[in-house]
């Protein structure tokens, strides 16, 4: 039995920790935020909630489909019957696609919550430094607290945060530095005091500063009233407006919503914003070798296996397989 430190309690970290524990190993998971889920995020407000990170997920890999079937059977996820429109300079275009889209139920991180049952999780613990002691690792958090010892450290944070922790001389440094940087994204969630009358539940927006609009209250397991919308802003605009005010974001979001066909919108009753500094890598990068056996350091995270929720799961699953074989 080996003892692992997993840095990050997003989908990749939790998949990894759960599979290692199921194979008889021990894991301690360290998460800098208050809760689990990472970019699978839902914020609850007074009488409403909205997913401000990942919006939905799709399935390509048959192995991931098997996992999703278990999530569906556990009630952690459900299909979202939505066919997003496309909003371009010519207006709203219907875009009939056959894509099956799923969401976590009742919140986007429900799968992560479900799979973390029984795991040894330290929240509000930002890992700040790793120290090699013989063939073991010790960790230090940003409050000077020490944890360990561990047989291996598994980094599942976004690229920049993993790179900051990677020990010098690791064989993982080269593939890591070759990966494209992750870009920011502003998210705004708003509720309306009355129904908007907008026909489509979601739209990919091809012009302007908003690139995605979704009626969050149309997702399964959410309350339909108040009507809730989420807007995501382009990486370029987000990078150029890292300190955007609530009112600027709302103004841009309402302008984009009006282009969906309702020039008169009811008053906004509540809102929140969230800035994702490391939202997406935008690249379908695949890092084949994610474990440095010499230094006993592993890497997972969506950016190592394609830039989506499915990639996050695949990265955790693949690294778990490698480690289980290594410690067999
Ligand atoms: C705005 C937005 C929209 C998206 N839309 C979609 C979509 O529609 N479909 C889709 O498939 N994907 C989407 N994604 C991508 C999807 O959310 C990610 O692929 C997936 O959630 C990544 O999971 P992860 O475990 O790799 O990383 P994360 O979820 O980022 O988890 C990493 C965790 O590490 C923690 N951490 C970082 N540094 C430290 C440290 N030093 N110590 C301790 N903890 C640390 C972080 O707090 C975080 O919880 C979207 C992402 C964003 C931001």
Coordinates of C-alpha atoms and ligand atoms in Angstrom, one line a residue:
X1 CA 0.0 0.0 0.0
X2 CA 1.3 3.5 -0.9
X3 CA 0.3 6.8 0.6
X4 CA -0.3 9.7 -1.9
X5 CA -0.8 13.4 -1.6
X6 CA -3.3 14.7 -4.1
X7 CA -3.2 18.5 -4.7
X8 CA -6.6 19.8 -5.9
X9 CA -10.1 18.5 -5.3
X10 CA -11.5 19.1 -8.8
X11 CA -12.8 16.2 -10.9
X12 CA -9.3 15.0 -11.9
X13 CA -8.0 14.9 -8.3
X14 CA -11.1 13.2 -6.9
X15 CA -11.2 10.6 -9.7
X16 CA -7.6 9.9 -9.0
X17 CA -8.0 9.7 -5.2
X18 CA -11.1 7.5 -5.4
X19 CA -9.5 5.0 -7.8
X20 CA -6.3 4.8 -5.8
X21 CA -8.3 4.2 -2.6
X22 CA -10.4 1.6 -4.3
X23 CA -7.2 -0.2 -5.3
X24 CA -6.1 -0.3 -1.6
X25 CA -3.9 2.8 -1.4
X26 CA -4.3 5.8 0.9
X27 CA -4.7 9.3 -0.2
X28 CA -4.9 12.7 1.4
X29 CA -6.4 15.4 -0.8
X30 CA -5.5 19.1 -0.4
X31 CA -7.7 21.9 -1.7
X32 CA -7.1 25.6 -1.4
X33 CA -10.8 26.6 -1.6
X34 CA -13.6 26.0 0.9
X35 CA -15.2 23.2 -1.1
X36 CA -14.7 20.5 -3.7
X37 CA -15.3 20.7 -7.4
X38 CA -12.8 23.3 -8.7
X39 CA -14.1 24.6 -12.0
X40 CA -17.3 22.5 -11.6
X41 CA -18.9 25.2 -9.6
X42 CA -22.3 26.3 -8.5
X43 CA -23.0 29.3 -6.3
X44 CA -26.1 29.3 -4.2
X45 CA -27.8 32.7 -3.5
X46 CA -31.1 33.6 -1.8
X47 CA -33.6 31.4 -3.5
X48 CA -31.6 30.7 -6.6
X49 CA -28.3 29.2 -7.8
X50 CA -26.2 29.2 -11.0
X51 CA -23.3 27.2 -12.5
X52 CA -20.6 29.8 -13.1
X53 CA -17.9 27.4 -14.3
X54 CA -18.4 24.4 -16.6
X55 CA -21.8 24.5 -18.2
X56 CA -22.4 21.0 -19.4
X57 CA -20.3 18.0 -20.5
X58 CA -20.3 15.6 -23.4
X59 CA -18.9 12.1 -23.8
X60 CA -16.6 10.8 -26.6
X61 CA -14.7 8.0 -24.8
X62 CA -16.5 4.7 -24.2
X63 CA -14.7 4.3 -20.9
X64 CA -15.9 7.7 -19.8
X65 CA -19.4 6.7 -20.9
X66 CA -19.3 3.8 -18.4
X67 CA -18.4 6.3 -15.7
X68 CA -21.2 8.7 -16.7
X69 CA -23.7 5.8 -16.7
X70 CA -22.8 5.3 -13.0
X71 CA -23.2 9.0 -12.3
X72 CA -26.6 8.9 -14.0
X73 CA -27.6 5.8 -12.0
X74 CA -26.5 7.5 -8.7
X75 CA -28.5 10.6 -9.6
X76 CA -25.4 12.8 -9.6
X77 CA -25.9 13.8 -13.3
X78 CA -28.7 14.0 -15.8
X79 CA -29.1 14.9 -19.5
X80 CA -29.9 18.6 -20.2
X81 CA -32.2 18.6 -23.2
X82 CA -30.9 21.7 -24.9
X83 CA -30.0 22.6 -28.4
X84 CA -27.9 25.8 -28.2
X85 CA -28.6 28.3 -30.9
X86 CA -25.8 30.2 -32.6
X87 CA -25.8 34.0 -32.4
X88 CA -23.8 35.7 -35.1
X89 CA -23.8 39.0 -36.9
X90 CA -26.9 37.9 -38.9
X91 CA -28.8 37.2 -35.7
X92 CA -30.0 33.9 -34.1
X93 CA -29.4 30.8 -36.1
X94 CA -30.9 27.5 -35.0
X95 CA -28.2 24.9 -34.9
X96 CA -29.7 21.4 -34.8
X97 CA -27.0 19.1 -33.4
X98 CA -27.3 15.6 -32.2
X99 CA -25.0 16.2 -29.2
X100 CA -26.1 14.7 -25.9
X101 CA -25.3 17.2 -23.1
X102 CA -25.2 16.3 -19.4
X103 CA -25.0 18.4 -16.2
X104 CA -24.4 17.6 -12.5
X105 CA -27.6 17.5 -10.5
X106 CA -28.6 19.5 -8.4
X107 CA -25.3 21.3 -8.8
X108 CA -22.5 21.0 -11.3
X109 CA -20.1 19.5 -8.7
X110 CA -22.5 16.8 -7.6
X111 CA -20.3 14.0 -9.1
X112 CA -17.2 15.3 -7.3
X113 CA -19.2 15.5 -4.0
X114 CA -20.5 12.0 -4.5
X115 CA -17.1 10.4 -5.3
X116 CA -15.3 12.2 -2.4
X117 CA -17.4 10.4 0.2
X118 CA -15.0 8.9 2.8
X119 CA -11.9 10.5 1.3
X120 CA -9.4 12.3 3.6
X121 CA -9.9 15.9 2.4
X122 CA -8.2 19.0 3.7
X123 CA -10.0 22.1 2.5
X124 CA -8.8 25.7 2.8
X125 CA -5.3 24.2 2.5
X126 CA -3.1 25.7 -0.2
X127 CA -0.1 23.6 -0.8
X128 CA 2.8 25.9 -1.0
X129 CA 6.0 23.8 -1.1
X130 CA 7.1 20.2 -1.5
X131 CA 10.1 18.7 0.2
X132 CA 11.9 15.5 -0.7
X133 CA 13.0 13.5 2.4
X134 CA 14.9 10.4 1.3
X135 CA 12.4 8.6 -0.9
X136 CA 9.4 10.3 0.7
X137 CA 7.7 13.7 0.2
X138 CA 6.5 16.2 2.8
X139 CA 4.2 19.1 2.0
X140 CA 3.8 22.6 3.5
X141 CA 0.8 24.8 3.2
X142 CA 0.8 28.6 3.0
X143 CA 0.3 28.8 6.8
X144 CA 3.5 26.8 7.5
X145 CA 1.7 23.6 8.4
X146 CA 3.5 20.4 7.5
X147 CA 1.9 17.2 6.1
X148 CA 3.4 13.8 5.2
X149 CA 5.1 11.6 4.6
X150 CA 4.0 10.5 1.2
X151 CA 5.2 8.0 -1.3
X152 CA 4.2 10.3 -4.2
X153 CA 2.7 13.8 -4.8
X154 CA 0.1 14.1 -7.5
X155 CA -0.5 17.6 -8.9
X156 CA -4.0 18.2 -10.4
X157 CA -4.2 22.0 -10.2
X158 CA -4.3 24.1 -13.4
X159 CA -1.1 24.4 -15.4
X160 CA 0.4 27.6 -13.8
X161 CA -0.3 26.4 -10.3
X162 CA 1.1 22.9 -10.9
X163 CA 4.2 24.4 -12.6
X164 CA 4.8 26.5 -9.5
X165 CA 4.9 23.3 -7.3
X166 CA 6.9 21.0 -9.7
X167 CA 10.3 20.3 -8.3
X168 CA 13.3 21.4 -10.5
X169 CA 14.8 18.6 -12.6
X170 CA 11.5 16.6 -13.0
X171 CA 11.1 14.9 -16.3
X172 CA 7.6 16.4 -16.4
X173 CA 8.9 19.9 -16.8
X174 CA 9.4 19.6 -20.6
X175 CA 5.9 18.4 -21.6
X176 CA 4.5 20.9 -19.0
X177 CA 6.3 23.9 -20.4
X178 CA 5.2 22.9 -23.9
X179 CA 1.5 23.2 -23.0
X180 CA -0.4 26.3 -23.9
X181 CA -1.1 28.7 -21.1
X182 CA -4.6 28.8 -19.6
X183 CA -6.7 31.8 -20.3
X184 CA -9.1 33.8 -18.1
X185 CA -12.9 34.0 -18.3
X186 CA -15.4 36.3 -16.6
X187 CA -18.7 34.7 -15.7
X188 CA -21.9 36.6 -14.8
X189 CA -25.1 35.1 -13.4
X190 CA -28.3 37.2 -13.3
X191 CA -31.9 36.6 -12.3
X192 CA -34.9 38.4 -13.8
X193 CA -38.0 39.5 -11.8
X194 CA -40.2 38.1 -14.5
X195 CA -39.9 35.6 -17.4
X196 CA -37.9 37.0 -20.3
X197 CA -39.7 35.3 -23.1
X198 CA -36.4 34.4 -24.8
X199 CA -37.0 31.3 -26.8
X200 CA -33.7 29.5 -26.8
X201 CA -32.2 28.0 -23.6
X202 CA -28.6 28.6 -24.7
X203 CA -26.5 30.1 -27.4
X204 CA -22.9 30.1 -28.6
X205 CA -22.2 33.8 -29.3
X206 CA -19.9 34.4 -32.2
X207 CA -19.6 38.2 -32.1
X208 CA -19.0 40.6 -29.3
X209 CA -17.5 40.1 -25.9
X210 CA -19.8 37.4 -24.6
X211 CA -19.3 33.9 -26.1
X212 CA -21.9 31.9 -24.2
X213 CA -25.4 32.4 -22.8
X214 CA -27.4 29.8 -21.0
X215 CA -30.7 29.8 -19.1
X216 CA -29.3 28.0 -16.0
X217 CA -32.8 27.6 -14.6
X218 CA -33.7 25.3 -17.6
X219 CA -31.2 22.7 -16.4
X220 CA -32.6 19.5 -14.7
X221 CA -32.9 19.7 -10.9
X222 CA -32.9 23.5 -10.8
X223 CA -35.8 25.7 -9.7
X224 CA -37.4 27.3 -12.8
X225 CA -38.3 30.6 -10.9
X226 CA -36.6 33.0 -10.9
X227 CA -35.4 32.8 -14.4
X228 CA -31.6 32.7 -14.3
X229 CA -29.0 33.3 -17.0
X230 CA -25.3 32.8 -17.1
X231 CA -23.0 34.6 -19.5
X232 CA -19.3 33.8 -20.2
X233 CA -17.0 36.4 -21.7
X234 CA -14.3 35.8 -24.3
X235 CA -10.8 35.1 -23.1
X236 CA -9.4 38.2 -24.8
X237 CA -12.0 40.6 -23.3
X238 CA -11.6 38.9 -19.9
X239 CA -7.9 39.3 -20.1
X240 CA -8.2 43.0 -21.0
X241 CA -10.8 43.7 -18.3
X242 CA -9.6 41.7 -15.3
X243 CA -11.1 44.3 -13.0
X244 CA -14.5 44.6 -14.8
X245 CA -17.2 46.0 -12.6
X246 CA -20.6 44.2 -12.0
X247 CA -22.4 46.9 -13.9
X248 CA -20.1 46.6 -17.0
X249 CA -20.5 42.9 -17.0
X250 CA -24.3 43.2 -16.6
X251 CA -24.5 45.8 -19.4
X252 CA -22.6 43.6 -21.8
X253 CA -24.6 40.5 -20.8
X254 CA -28.0 42.3 -21.3
X255 CA -26.9 43.6 -24.7
X256 CA -26.1 40.0 -25.8
X257 CA -29.4 38.7 -24.3
X258 CA -31.4 41.3 -26.2
X259 CA -29.8 40.1 -29.4
X260 CA -31.5 36.7 -28.7
X261 CA -34.7 38.3 -29.8
X262 CA -36.2 40.3 -26.8
X263 CA -35.4 44.0 -27.1
X264 CA -37.3 44.6 -23.8
X265 CA -36.1 42.6 -20.9
X266 CA -37.6 42.7 -17.4
X267 CA -35.6 44.2 -14.5
X268 CA -32.6 42.2 -13.2
X269 CA -33.3 41.2 -9.6
X270 CA -29.9 39.8 -8.5
X271 CA -26.5 38.9 -9.9
X272 CA -23.1 37.6 -9.1
X273 CA -19.8 37.6 -11.0
X274 CA -16.8 35.3 -10.9
X275 CA -13.4 35.7 -12.5
X276 CA -11.7 32.5 -13.6
X277 CA -8.0 33.3 -14.0
X278 CA -7.2 29.8 -15.3
X279 CA -10.4 28.9 -17.1
X280 CA -9.4 26.9 -20.2
X281 CA -6.2 26.0 -22.1
X282 CA -8.0 26.1 -25.4
X283 CA -5.9 23.2 -26.7
X284 CA -6.5 19.5 -27.0
X285 CA -3.1 18.8 -25.6
X286 CA -2.4 15.2 -24.5
X287 CA 0.5 14.6 -22.1
X288 CA 1.3 10.9 -22.5
X289 CA 3.9 10.5 -19.7
X290 CA 2.3 12.0 -16.6
X291 CA 4.4 10.3 -13.9
X292 CA 8.0 10.9 -13.0
X293 CA 8.9 7.6 -11.3
X294 CA 12.4 8.9 -10.2
X295 CA 10.9 11.8 -8.3
X296 CA 7.5 10.2 -7.6
X297 CA 5.6 13.1 -8.9
X298 CA 2.4 12.7 -11.1
X299 CA 0.3 15.2 -13.1
X300 CA -3.4 15.2 -13.9
X301 CA -5.9 17.9 -14.8
X302 CA -8.0 18.7 -17.9
X303 CA -5.1 20.5 -19.6
X304 CA -3.1 17.2 -19.7
X305 CA -5.9 15.3 -21.6
X306 CA -7.9 17.8 -23.6
X307 CA -9.6 20.9 -22.3
X308 CA -12.9 19.6 -21.0
X309 CA -14.6 17.8 -18.1
X310 CA -14.1 14.5 -19.9
X311 CA -10.4 15.3 -20.2
X312 CA -10.2 16.0 -16.4
X313 CA -11.8 12.6 -15.7
X314 CA -9.5 10.8 -18.2
X315 CA -6.4 12.4 -16.7
X316 CA -7.3 11.2 -13.2
X317 CA -8.3 7.8 -14.4
X318 CA -5.1 7.3 -16.5
X319 CA -2.7 8.5 -13.8
X320 CA -4.5 6.2 -11.3
X321 CA -3.9 3.2 -13.6
X322 CA -0.2 4.1 -14.0
X323 CA 0.3 4.4 -10.3
X324 CA -1.6 1.2 -9.5
X325 CA 0.6 -0.7 -11.9
X326 CA 3.8 1.0 -10.5
X327 CA 2.9 0.0 -6.9
X328 CA 1.6 -3.5 -7.8
Ligands
LIG1 C1 -15.9 29.3 -17.3 C2 -15.7 27.8 -17.7 C3 -16.6 27.1 -18.5 C4 -16.3 25.8 -18.8 N1 -17.2 25.1 -19.6 C5 -17.1 23.8 -19.8 C6 -18.1 23.0 -20.5 O1 -19.1 23.6 -20.9 N2 -17.8 21.7 -20.8 C7 -16.7 21.1 -20.3 O2 -16.5 19.9 -20.6 N3 -15.8 21.8 -19.6 C8 -15.9 23.1 -19.4 N4 -15.0 23.8 -18.6 C9 -13.8 23.1 -18.2 C10 -14.0 22.2 -17.0 O3 -14.6 22.9 -15.9 C11 -12.7 21.6 -16.6 O4 -12.2 20.8 -17.6 C12 -12.7 20.7 -15.3 O5 -13.6 21.2 -14.3 C13 -11.2 20.7 -14.8 O6 -11.1 19.8 -13.7 P1 -9.7 19.7 -13.0 O7 -9.8 18.8 -11.8 O8 -8.7 19.3 -14.1 O9 -9.3 21.1 -12.5 P2 -10.0 22.1 -11.4 O10 -11.4 21.9 -11.4 O11 -9.4 23.5 -11.7 O12 -9.4 21.6 -10.0 C14 -8.1 21.9 -9.6 C15 -8.2 22.2 -8.1 O13 -6.9 22.5 -7.6 C16 -7.1 23.5 -6.6 N5 -5.7 24.0 -6.3 C17 -5.0 24.8 -7.2 N6 -3.8 25.1 -6.6 C18 -3.8 24.5 -5.4 C19 -2.8 24.4 -4.4 N7 -1.6 25.0 -4.5 N8 -3.1 23.8 -3.2 C20 -4.3 23.1 -3.1 N9 -5.3 23.2 -4.1 C21 -5.0 23.8 -5.2 C22 -8.1 24.5 -7.2 O14 -8.7 25.3 -6.2 C23 -9.1 23.5 -7.8 O15 -10.1 23.2 -7.0 C24 -15.2 25.1 -18.3 C25 -14.4 25.8 -17.4 C26 -14.6 27.1 -17.1 C27 -13.7 27.8 -16.1

